[in-house]
CSV table of N, CA and C in Angstrom, one decimal:
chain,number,residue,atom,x,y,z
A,389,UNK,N,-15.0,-8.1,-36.3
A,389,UNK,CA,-14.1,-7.8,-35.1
A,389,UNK,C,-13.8,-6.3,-35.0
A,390,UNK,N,-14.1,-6.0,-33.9
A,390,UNK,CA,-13.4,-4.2,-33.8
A,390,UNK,C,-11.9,-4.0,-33.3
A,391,UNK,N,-12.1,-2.8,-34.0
A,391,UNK,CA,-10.8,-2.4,-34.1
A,391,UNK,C,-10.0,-1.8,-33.0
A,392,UNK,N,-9.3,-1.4,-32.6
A,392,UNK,CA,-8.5,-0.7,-31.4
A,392,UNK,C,-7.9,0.5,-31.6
A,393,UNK,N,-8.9,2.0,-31.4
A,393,UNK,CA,-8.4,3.1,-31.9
A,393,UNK,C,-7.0,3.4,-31.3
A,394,UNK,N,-6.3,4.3,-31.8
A,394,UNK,CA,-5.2,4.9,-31.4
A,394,UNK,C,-5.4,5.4,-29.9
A,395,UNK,N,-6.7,5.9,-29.5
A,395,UNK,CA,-6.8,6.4,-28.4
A,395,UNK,C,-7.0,5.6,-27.4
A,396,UNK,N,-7.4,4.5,-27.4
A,396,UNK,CA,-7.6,3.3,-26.8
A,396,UNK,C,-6.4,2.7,-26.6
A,397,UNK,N,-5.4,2.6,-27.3
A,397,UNK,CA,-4.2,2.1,-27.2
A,397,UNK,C,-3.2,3.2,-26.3
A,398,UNK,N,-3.0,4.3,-26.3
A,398,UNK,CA,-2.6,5.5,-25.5
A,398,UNK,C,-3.0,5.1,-24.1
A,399,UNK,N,-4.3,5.0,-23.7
A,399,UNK,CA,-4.9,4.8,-22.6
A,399,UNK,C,-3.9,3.5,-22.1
A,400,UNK,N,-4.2,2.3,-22.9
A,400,UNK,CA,-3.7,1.4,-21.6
A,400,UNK,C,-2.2,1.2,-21.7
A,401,UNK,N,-1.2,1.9,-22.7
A,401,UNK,CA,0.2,2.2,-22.2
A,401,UNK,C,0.4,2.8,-21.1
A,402,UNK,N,-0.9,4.4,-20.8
A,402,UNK,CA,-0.4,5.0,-19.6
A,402,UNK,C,-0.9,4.2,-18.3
A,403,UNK,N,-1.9,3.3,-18.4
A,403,UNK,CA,-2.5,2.8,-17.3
A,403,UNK,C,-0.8,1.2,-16.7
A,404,UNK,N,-0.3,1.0,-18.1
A,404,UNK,CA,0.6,0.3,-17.7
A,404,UNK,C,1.8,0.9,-17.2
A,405,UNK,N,2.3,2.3,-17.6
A,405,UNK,CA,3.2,3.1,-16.8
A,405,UNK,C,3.1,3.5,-15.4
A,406,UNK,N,1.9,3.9,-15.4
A,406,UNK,CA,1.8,4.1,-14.1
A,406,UNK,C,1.5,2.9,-13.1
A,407,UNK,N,1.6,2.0,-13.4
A,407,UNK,CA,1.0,0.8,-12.5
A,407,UNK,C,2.6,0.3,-13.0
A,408,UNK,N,3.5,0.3,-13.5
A,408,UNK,CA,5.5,-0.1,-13.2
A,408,UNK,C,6.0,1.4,-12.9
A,409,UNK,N,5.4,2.5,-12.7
A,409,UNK,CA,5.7,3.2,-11.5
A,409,UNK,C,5.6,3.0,-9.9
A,410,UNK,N,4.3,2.5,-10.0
A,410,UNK,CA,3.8,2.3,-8.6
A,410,UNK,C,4.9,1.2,-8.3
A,411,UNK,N,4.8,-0.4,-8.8
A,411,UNK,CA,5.5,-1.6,-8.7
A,411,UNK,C,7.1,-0.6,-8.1
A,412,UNK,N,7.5,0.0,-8.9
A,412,UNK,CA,9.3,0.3,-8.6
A,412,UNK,C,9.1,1.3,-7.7
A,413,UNK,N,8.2,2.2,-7.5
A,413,UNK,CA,8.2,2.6,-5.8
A,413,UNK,C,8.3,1.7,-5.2
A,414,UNK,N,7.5,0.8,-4.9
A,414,UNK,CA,7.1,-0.4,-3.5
A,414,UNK,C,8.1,-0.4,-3.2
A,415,UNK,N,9.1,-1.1,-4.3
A,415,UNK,CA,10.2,-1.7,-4.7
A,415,UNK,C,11.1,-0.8,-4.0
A,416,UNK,N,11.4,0.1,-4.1
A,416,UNK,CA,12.4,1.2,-3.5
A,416,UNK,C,12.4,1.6,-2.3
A,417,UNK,N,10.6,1.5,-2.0
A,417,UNK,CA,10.3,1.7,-0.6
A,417,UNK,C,11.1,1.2,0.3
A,418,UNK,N,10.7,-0.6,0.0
A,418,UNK,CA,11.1,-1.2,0.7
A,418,UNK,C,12.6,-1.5,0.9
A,419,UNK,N,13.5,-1.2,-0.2
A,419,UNK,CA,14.5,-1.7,-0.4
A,419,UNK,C,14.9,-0.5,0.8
A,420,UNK,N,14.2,0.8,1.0
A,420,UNK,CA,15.0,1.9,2.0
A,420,UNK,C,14.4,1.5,2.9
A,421,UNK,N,13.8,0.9,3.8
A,421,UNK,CA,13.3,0.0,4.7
A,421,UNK,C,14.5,-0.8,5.3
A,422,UNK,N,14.6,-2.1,4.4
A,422,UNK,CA,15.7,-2.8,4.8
A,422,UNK,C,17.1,-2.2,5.0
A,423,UNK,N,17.7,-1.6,4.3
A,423,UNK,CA,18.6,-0.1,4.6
A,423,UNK,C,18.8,-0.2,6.3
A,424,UNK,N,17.7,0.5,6.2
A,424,UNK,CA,17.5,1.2,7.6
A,424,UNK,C,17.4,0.2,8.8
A,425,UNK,N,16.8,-0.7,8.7
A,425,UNK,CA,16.9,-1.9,9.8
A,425,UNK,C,18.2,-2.6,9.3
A,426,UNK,N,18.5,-2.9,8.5
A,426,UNK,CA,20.3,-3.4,8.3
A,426,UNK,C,21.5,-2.5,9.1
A,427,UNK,N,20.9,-1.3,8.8
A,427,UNK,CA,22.0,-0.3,9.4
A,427,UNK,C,21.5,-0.2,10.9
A,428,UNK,N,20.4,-0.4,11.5
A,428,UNK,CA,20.0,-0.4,13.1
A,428,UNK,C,20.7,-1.6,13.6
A,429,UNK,N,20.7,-2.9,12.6
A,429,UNK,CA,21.2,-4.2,13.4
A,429,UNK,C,23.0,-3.8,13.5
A,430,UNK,N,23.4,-3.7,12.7
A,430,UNK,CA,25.0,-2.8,12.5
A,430,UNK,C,25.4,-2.4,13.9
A,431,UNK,N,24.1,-1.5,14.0
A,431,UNK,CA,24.3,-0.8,15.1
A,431,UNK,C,24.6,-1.1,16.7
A,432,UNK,N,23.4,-2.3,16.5
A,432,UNK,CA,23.5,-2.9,17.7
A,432,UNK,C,24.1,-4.1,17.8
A,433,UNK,N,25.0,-4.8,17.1
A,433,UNK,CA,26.2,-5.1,16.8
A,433,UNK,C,27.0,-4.8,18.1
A,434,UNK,N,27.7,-3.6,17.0
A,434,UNK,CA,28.6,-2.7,17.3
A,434,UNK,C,28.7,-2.7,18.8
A,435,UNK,N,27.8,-2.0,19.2
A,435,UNK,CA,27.2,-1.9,20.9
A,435,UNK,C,27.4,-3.3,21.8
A,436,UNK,N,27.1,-4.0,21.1
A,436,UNK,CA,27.1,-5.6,22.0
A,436,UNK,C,28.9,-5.7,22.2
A,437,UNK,N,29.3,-5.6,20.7
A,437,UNK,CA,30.6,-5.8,20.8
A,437,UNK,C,31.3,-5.1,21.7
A,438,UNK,N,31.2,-3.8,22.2
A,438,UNK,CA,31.6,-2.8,22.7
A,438,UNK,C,31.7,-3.2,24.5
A,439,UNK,N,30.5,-3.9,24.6
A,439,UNK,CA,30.0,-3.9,25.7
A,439,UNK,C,30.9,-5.4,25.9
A,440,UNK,N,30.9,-6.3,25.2
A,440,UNK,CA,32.0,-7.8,25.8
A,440,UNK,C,33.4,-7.1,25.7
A,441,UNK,N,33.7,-6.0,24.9
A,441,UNK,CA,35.3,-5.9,25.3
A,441,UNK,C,35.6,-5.3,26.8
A,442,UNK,N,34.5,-4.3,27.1
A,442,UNK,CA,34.5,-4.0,28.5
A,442,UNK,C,34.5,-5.2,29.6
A,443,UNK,N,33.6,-5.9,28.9
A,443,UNK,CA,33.8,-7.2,30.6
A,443,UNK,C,34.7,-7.7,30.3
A,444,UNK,N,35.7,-7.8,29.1
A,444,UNK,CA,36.9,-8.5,28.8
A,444,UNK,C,38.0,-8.0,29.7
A,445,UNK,N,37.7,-6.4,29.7
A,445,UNK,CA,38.7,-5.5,30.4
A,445,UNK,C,38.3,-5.5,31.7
């Protein structure tokens, strides 16, 4: 059976770091994504509301 040098083991800790780097970007990406369209529906909300208190008045 062969063995698994120290350098070989180095290698796929960094190939695993950087690939739960990449994973928790996405992850962040998207979470500032939804943010942003949460905070646009807010928005237009707000606006709709705005607009039935005027026909109310």
């Amino acid at each position: 059976m062969q063995s698994i040098s120290s350098a070989q083991l180095l290698v796929v800790a960094a190939a695993l770091l950087v690939l739960a780097a990449g994973i928790f970007w996405i992850l962040k990406s998207h979470k500032r994504e939804q943010d942003k369209t949460q905070a646009r529906l807010q928005e237009i909300q707000d606006k709709l509301k705005e607009i039935e208190n005027n026909k109310a008045n």
